[in-house]
PDB file of C-alpha atoms and ligand atoms in Angstrom:
ATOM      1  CA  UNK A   1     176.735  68.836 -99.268  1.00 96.00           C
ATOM      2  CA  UNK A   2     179.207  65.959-100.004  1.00 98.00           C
ATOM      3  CA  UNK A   3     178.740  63.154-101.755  1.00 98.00           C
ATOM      4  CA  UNK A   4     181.123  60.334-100.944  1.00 99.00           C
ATOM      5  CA  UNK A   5     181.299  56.928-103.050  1.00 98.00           C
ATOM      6  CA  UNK A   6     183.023  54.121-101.628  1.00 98.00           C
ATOM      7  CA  UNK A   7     185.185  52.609-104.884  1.00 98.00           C
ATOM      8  CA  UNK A   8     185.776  49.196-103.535  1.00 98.00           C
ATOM      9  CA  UNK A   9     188.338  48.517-101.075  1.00 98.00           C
ATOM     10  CA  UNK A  10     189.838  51.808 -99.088  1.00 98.00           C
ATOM     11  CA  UNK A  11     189.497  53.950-101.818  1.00 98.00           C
ATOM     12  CA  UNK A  12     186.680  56.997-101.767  1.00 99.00           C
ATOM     13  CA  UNK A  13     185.375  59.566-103.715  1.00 98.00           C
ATOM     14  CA  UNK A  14     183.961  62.835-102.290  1.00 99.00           C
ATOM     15  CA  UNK A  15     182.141  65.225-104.416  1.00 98.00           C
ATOM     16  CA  UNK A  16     181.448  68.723-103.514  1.00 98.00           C
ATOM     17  CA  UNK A  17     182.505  72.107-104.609  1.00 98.00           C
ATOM     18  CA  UNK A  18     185.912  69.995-105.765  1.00 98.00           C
ATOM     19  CA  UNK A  19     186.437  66.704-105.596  1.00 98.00           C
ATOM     20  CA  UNK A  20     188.759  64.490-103.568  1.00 99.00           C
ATOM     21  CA  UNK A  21     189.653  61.059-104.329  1.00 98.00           C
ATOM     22  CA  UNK A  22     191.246  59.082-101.567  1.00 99.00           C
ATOM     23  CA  UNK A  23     193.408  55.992-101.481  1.00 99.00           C
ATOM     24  CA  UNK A  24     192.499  55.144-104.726  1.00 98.00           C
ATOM     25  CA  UNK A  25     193.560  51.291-105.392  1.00 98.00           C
ATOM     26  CA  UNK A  26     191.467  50.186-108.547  1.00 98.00           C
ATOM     27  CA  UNK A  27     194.015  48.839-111.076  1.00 98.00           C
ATOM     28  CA  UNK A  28     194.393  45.256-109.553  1.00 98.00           C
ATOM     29  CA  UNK A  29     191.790  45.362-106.871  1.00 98.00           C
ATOM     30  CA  UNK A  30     188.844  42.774-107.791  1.00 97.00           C
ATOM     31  CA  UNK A  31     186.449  44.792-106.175  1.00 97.00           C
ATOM     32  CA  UNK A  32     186.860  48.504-107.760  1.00 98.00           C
ATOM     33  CA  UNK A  33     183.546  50.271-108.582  1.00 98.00           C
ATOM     34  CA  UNK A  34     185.435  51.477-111.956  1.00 98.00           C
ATOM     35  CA  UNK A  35     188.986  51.456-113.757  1.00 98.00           C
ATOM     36  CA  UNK A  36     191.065  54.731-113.107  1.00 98.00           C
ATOM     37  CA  UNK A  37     190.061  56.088-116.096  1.00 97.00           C
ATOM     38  CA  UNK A  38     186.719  56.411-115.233  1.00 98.00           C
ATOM     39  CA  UNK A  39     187.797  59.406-113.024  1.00 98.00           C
ATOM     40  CA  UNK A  40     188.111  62.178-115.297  1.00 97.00           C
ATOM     41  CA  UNK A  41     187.774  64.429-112.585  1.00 98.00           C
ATOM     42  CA  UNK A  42     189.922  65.563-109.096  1.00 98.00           C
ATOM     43  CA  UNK A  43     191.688  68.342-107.379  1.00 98.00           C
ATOM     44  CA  UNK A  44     193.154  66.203-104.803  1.00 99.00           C
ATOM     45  CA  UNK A  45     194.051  62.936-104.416  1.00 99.00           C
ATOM     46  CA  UNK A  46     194.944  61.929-100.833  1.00 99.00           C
ATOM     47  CA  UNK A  47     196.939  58.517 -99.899  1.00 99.00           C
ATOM     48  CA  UNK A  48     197.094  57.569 -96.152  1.00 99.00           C
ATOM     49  CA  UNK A  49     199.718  55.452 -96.490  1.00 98.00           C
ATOM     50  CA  UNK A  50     202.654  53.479 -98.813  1.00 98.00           C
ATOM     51  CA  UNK A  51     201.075  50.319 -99.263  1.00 98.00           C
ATOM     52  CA  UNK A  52     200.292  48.897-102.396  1.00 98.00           C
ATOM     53  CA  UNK A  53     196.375  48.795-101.575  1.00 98.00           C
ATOM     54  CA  UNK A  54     196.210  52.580-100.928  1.00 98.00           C
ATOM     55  CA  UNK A  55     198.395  54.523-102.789  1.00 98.00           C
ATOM     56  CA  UNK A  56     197.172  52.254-106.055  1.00 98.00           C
ATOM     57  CA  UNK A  57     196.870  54.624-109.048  1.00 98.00           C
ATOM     58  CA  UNK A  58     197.381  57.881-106.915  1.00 98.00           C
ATOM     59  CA  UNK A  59     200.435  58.992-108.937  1.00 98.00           C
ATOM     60  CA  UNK A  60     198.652  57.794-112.352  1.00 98.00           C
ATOM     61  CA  UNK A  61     195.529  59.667-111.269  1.00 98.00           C
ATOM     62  CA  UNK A  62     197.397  62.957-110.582  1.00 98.00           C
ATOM     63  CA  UNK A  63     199.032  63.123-113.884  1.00 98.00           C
ATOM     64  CA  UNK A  64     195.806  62.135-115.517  1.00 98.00           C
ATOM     65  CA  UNK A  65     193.783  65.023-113.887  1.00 98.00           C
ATOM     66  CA  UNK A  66     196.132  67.803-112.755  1.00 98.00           C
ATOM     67  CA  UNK A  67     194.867  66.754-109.024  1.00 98.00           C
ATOM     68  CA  UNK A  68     197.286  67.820-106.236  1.00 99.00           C
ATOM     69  CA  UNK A  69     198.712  64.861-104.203  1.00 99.00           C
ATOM     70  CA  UNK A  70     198.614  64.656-100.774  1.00 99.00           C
ATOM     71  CA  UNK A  71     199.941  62.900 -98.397  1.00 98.00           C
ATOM     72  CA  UNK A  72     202.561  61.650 -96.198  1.00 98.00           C
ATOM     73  CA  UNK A  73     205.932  63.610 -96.483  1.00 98.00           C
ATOM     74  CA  UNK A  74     207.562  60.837 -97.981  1.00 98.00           C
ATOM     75  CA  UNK A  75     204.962  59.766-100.392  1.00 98.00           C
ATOM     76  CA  UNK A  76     204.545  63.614-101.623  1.00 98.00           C
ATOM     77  CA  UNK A  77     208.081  63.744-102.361  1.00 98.00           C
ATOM     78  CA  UNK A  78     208.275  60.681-104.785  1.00 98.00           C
ATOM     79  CA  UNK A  79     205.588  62.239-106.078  1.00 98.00           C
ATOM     80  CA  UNK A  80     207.479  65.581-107.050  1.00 98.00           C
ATOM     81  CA  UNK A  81     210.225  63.085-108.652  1.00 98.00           C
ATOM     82  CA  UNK A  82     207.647  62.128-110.738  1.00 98.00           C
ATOM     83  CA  UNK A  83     206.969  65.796-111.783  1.00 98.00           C
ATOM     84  CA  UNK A  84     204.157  65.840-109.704  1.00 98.00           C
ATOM     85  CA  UNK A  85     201.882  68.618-107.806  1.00 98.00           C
ATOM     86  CA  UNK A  86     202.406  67.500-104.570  1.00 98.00           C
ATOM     87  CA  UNK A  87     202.142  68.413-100.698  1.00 98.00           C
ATOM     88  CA  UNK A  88     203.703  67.199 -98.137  1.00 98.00           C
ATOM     89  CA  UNK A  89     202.552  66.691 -94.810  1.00 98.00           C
ATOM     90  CA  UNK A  90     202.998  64.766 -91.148  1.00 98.00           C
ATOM     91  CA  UNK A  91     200.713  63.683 -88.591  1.00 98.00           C
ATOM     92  CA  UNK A  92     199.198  66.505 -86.321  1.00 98.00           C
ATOM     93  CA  UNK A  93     199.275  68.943 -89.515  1.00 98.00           C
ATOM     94  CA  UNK A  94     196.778  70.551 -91.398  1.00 98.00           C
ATOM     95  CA  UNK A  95     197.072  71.168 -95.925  1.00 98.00           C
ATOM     96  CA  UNK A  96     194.859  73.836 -97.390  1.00 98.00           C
ATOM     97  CA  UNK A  97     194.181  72.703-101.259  1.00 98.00           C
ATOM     98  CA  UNK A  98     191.757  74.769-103.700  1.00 98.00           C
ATOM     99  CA  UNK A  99     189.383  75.449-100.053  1.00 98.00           C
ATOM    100  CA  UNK A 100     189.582  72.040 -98.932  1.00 98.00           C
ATOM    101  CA  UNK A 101     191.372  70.641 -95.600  1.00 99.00           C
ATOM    102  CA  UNK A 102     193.525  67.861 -94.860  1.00 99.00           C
ATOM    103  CA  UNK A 103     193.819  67.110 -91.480  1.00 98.00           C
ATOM    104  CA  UNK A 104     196.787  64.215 -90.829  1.00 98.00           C
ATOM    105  CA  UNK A 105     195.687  62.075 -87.248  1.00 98.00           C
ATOM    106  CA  UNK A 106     197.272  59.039 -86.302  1.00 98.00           C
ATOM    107  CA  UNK A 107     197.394  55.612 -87.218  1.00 98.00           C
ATOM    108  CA  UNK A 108     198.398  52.358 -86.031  1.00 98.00           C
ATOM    109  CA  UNK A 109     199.606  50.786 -89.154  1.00 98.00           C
ATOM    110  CA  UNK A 110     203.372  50.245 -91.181  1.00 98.00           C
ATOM    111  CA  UNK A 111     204.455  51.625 -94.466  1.00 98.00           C
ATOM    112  CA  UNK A 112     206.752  51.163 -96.996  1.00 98.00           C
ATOM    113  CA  UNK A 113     207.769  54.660 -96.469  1.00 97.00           C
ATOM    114  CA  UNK A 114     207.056  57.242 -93.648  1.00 97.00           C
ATOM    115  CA  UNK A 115     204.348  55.980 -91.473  1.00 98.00           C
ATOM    116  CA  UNK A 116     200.624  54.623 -91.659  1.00 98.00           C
ATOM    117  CA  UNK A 117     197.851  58.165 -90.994  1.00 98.00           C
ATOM    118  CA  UNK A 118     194.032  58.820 -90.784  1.00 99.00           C
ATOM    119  CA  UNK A 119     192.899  61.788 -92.545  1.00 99.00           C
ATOM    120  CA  UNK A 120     190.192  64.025 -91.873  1.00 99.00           C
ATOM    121  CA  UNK A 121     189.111  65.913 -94.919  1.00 99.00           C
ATOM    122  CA  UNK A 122     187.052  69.466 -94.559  1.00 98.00           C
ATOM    123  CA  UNK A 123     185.039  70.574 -97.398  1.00 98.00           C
ATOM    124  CA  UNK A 124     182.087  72.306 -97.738  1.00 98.00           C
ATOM    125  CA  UNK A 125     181.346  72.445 -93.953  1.00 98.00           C
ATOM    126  CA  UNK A 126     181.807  68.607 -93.744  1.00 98.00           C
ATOM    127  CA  UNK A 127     184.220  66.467 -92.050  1.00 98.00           C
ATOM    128  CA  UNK A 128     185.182  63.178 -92.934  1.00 99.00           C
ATOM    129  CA  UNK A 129     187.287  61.030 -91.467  1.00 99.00           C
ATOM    130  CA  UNK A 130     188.777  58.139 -93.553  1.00 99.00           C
ATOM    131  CA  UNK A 131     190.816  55.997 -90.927  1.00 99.00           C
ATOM    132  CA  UNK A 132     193.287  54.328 -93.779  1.00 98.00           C
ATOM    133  CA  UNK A 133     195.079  51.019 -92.047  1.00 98.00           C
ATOM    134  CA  UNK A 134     194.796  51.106 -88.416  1.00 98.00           C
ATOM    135  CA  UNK A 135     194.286  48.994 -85.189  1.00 98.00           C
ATOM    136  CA  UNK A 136     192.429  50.546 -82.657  1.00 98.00           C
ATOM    137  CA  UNK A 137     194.049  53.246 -80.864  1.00 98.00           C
ATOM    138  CA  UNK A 138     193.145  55.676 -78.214  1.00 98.00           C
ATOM    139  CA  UNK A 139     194.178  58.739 -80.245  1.00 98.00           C
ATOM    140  CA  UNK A 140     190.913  58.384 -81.654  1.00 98.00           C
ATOM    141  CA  UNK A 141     189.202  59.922 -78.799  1.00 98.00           C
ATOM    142  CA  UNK A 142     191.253  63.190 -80.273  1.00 98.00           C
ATOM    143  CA  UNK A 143     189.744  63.026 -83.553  1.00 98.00           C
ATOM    144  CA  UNK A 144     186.297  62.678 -81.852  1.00 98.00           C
ATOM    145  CA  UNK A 145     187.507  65.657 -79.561  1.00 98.00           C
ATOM    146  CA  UNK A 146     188.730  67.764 -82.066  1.00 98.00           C
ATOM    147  CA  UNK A 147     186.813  66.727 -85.288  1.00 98.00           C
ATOM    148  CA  UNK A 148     183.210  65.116 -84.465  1.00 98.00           C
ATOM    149  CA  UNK A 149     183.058  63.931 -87.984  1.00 98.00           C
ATOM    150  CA  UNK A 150     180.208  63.809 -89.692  1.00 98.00           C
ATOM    151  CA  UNK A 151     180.961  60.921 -91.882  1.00 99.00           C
ATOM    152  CA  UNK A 152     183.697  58.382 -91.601  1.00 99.00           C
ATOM    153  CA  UNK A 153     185.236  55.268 -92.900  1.00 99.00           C
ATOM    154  CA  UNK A 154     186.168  52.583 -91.008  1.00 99.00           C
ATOM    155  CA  UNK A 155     188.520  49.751 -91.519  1.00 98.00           C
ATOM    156  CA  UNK A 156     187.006  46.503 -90.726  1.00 98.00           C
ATOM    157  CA  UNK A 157     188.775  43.639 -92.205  1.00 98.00           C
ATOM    158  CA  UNK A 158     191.027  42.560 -89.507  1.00 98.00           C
ATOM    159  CA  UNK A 159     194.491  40.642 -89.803  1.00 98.00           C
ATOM    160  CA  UNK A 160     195.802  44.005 -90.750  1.00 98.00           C
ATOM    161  CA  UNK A 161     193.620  46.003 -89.009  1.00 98.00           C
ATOM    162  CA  UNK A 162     190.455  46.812 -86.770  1.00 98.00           C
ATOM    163  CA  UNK A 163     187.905  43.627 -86.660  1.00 98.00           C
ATOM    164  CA  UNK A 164     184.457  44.594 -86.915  1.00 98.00           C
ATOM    165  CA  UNK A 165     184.419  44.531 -82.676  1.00 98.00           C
ATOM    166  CA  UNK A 166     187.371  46.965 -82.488  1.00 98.00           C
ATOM    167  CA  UNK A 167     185.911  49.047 -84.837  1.00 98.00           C
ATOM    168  CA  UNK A 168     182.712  49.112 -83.254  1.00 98.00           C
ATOM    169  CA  UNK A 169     184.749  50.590 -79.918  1.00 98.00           C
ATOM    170  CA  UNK A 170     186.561  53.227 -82.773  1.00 98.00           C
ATOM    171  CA  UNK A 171     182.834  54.744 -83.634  1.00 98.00           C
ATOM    172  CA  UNK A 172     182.643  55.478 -79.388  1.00 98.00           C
ATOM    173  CA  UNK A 173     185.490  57.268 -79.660  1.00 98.00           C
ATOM    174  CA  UNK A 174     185.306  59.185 -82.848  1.00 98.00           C
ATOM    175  CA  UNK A 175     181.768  60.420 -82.002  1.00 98.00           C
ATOM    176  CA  UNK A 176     181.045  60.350 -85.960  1.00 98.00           C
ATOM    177  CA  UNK A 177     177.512  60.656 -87.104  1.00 98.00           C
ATOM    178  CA  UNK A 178     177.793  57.982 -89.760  1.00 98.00           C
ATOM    179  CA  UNK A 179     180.145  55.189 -90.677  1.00 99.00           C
ATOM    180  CA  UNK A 180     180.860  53.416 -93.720  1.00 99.00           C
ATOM    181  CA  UNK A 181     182.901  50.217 -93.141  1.00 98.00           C
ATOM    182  CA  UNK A 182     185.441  49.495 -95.634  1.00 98.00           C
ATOM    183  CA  UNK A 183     188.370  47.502 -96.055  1.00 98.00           C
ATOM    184  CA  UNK A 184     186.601  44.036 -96.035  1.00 98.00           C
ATOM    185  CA  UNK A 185     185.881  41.216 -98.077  1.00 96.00           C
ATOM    186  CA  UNK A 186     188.203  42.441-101.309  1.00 96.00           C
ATOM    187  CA  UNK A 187     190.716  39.178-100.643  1.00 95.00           C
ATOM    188  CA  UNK A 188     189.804  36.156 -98.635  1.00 94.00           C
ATOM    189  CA  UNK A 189     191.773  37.674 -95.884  1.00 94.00           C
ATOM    190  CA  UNK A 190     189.802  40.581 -94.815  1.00 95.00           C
ATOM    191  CA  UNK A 191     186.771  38.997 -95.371  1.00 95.00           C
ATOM    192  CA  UNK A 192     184.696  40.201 -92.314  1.00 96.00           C
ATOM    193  CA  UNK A 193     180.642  40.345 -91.690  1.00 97.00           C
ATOM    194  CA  UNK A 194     180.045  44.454 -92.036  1.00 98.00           C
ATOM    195  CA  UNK A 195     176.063  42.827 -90.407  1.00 98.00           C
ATOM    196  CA  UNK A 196     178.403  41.883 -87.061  1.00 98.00           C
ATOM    197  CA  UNK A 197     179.626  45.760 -87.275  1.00 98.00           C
ATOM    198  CA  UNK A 198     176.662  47.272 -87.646  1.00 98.00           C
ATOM    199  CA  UNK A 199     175.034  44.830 -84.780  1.00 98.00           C
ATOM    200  CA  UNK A 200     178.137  45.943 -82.700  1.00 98.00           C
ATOM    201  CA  UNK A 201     177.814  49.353 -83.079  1.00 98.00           C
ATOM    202  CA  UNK A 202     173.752  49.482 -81.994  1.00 98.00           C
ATOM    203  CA  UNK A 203     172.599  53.119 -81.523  1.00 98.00           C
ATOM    204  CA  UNK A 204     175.748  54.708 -81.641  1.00 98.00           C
ATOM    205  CA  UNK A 205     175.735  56.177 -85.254  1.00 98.00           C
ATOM    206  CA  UNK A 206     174.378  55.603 -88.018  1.00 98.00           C
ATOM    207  CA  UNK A 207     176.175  52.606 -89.811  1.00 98.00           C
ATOM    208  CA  UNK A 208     175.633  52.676 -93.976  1.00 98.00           C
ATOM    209  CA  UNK A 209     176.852  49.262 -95.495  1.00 98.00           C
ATOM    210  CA  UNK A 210     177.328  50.133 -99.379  1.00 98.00           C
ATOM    211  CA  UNK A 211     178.242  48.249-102.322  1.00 98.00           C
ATOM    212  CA  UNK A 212     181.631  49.706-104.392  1.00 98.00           C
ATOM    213  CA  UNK A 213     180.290  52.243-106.429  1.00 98.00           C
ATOM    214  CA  UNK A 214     177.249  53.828-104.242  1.00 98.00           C
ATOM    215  CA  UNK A 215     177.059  56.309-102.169  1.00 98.00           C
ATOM    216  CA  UNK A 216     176.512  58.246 -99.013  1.00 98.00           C
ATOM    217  CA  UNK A 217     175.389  62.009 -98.819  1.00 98.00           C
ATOM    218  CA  UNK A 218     176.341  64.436 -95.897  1.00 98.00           C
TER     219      UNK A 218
HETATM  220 NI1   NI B 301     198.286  49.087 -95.142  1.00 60.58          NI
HETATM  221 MN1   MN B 302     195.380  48.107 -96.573  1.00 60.58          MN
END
């Protein structure tokens, strides 16, 4: 069983036998669940990307909690400049961590450094599939090929990336069992209407709207 927390924003917290923390953009973002500080607890921190609004306090977070980073190749090296446990990785490539998974998938999204990824994390006999930044793309039909997740999160925001329609088309393709949208209404930019997702989406999986700071169990 995993419990996964959405902490405002992109950035999640699963809990299981260890505990992942991904994306995890408090410090500065008006909608965090908590301050960084509040997580006293990780074994991996995951960033999908080199944007200010993902990688956030990932490097902080690592040094405060002996949590491995992972992520991008480029990201996971200026993290070992900063003396950091770190793995490297690319898209198409799986990182075992302390018994839990990283799958990299694709992404249609920039970055400051390297390139824009999905992730699809394994633990405990879950999947789930945290999309980072992306437009809609049909390599999504792999990760519903290959991964069926059982949980996923969804950008929704639009301007940067999927609108709720395009993400509704995303959940088709992914073939996840429940989505979470994120990514919306943190800056007046991405504010979108997670309702018009959810209406969008209909029958075709089960669509949890949460609040930073509750949760979702699979
Ligand atoms: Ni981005
Ligand atoms: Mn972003």
């Amino acid at each position: 069983m995993v419990k996964a927390t959405w902490l405002g924003h992109s950035a999640v917290l699963l809990e299981g036998s260890r505990t992942v923390v991904i994306d995890p953009f408090l410090t500065g973002n008006p909608c965090a669940a908590c301050p960084p500080d509040a997580i006293k607890k990780a074994d991996l921190v995951v960033v999908t990307h080199h944007h200010g609004d993902h990688l956030g306090d990932a490097y902080a977070l690592c040094r405060a909690t002996g949590a491995t980073l992972v992520a991008m190749h480029e990201i996971a090296v200026e993290g070992q400049e900063r003396n950091l446990k770190a793995e490297g990785m690319n898209i198409g490539g799986t990182v075992e961590v302390a018994g839990v998974k990283v799958h990299m998938v694709s992404a249609l999204h920039s970055a400051e450094k390297g390139s824009a990824a999905g992730v699809v994390v394994e633990m405990d006999g879950r999947r789930i599939y945290h999309a980072g930044d992306t437009g809609l793309t049909l390599d999504m039909q792999l990760v519903g090929e290959f991964f069926r997740p059982d949980l996923s999160f969804l950008p929704i925001g639009d301007r940067y990336t999927m609108g709720p329609a395009s993400a509704a088309k995303a959940v088709e393709w992914i073939k996840t069992k429940k989505v979470v949208p994120v990514h919306y209404g943190t800056f007046p930019l991405v504010a979108a209407d997670p309702e018009e997702f959810k209406k969008k989406v209909g029958s075709l999986a089960e669509v949890v709207i949460l609040e930073p700071g509750r949760s979702v169990t699979v």
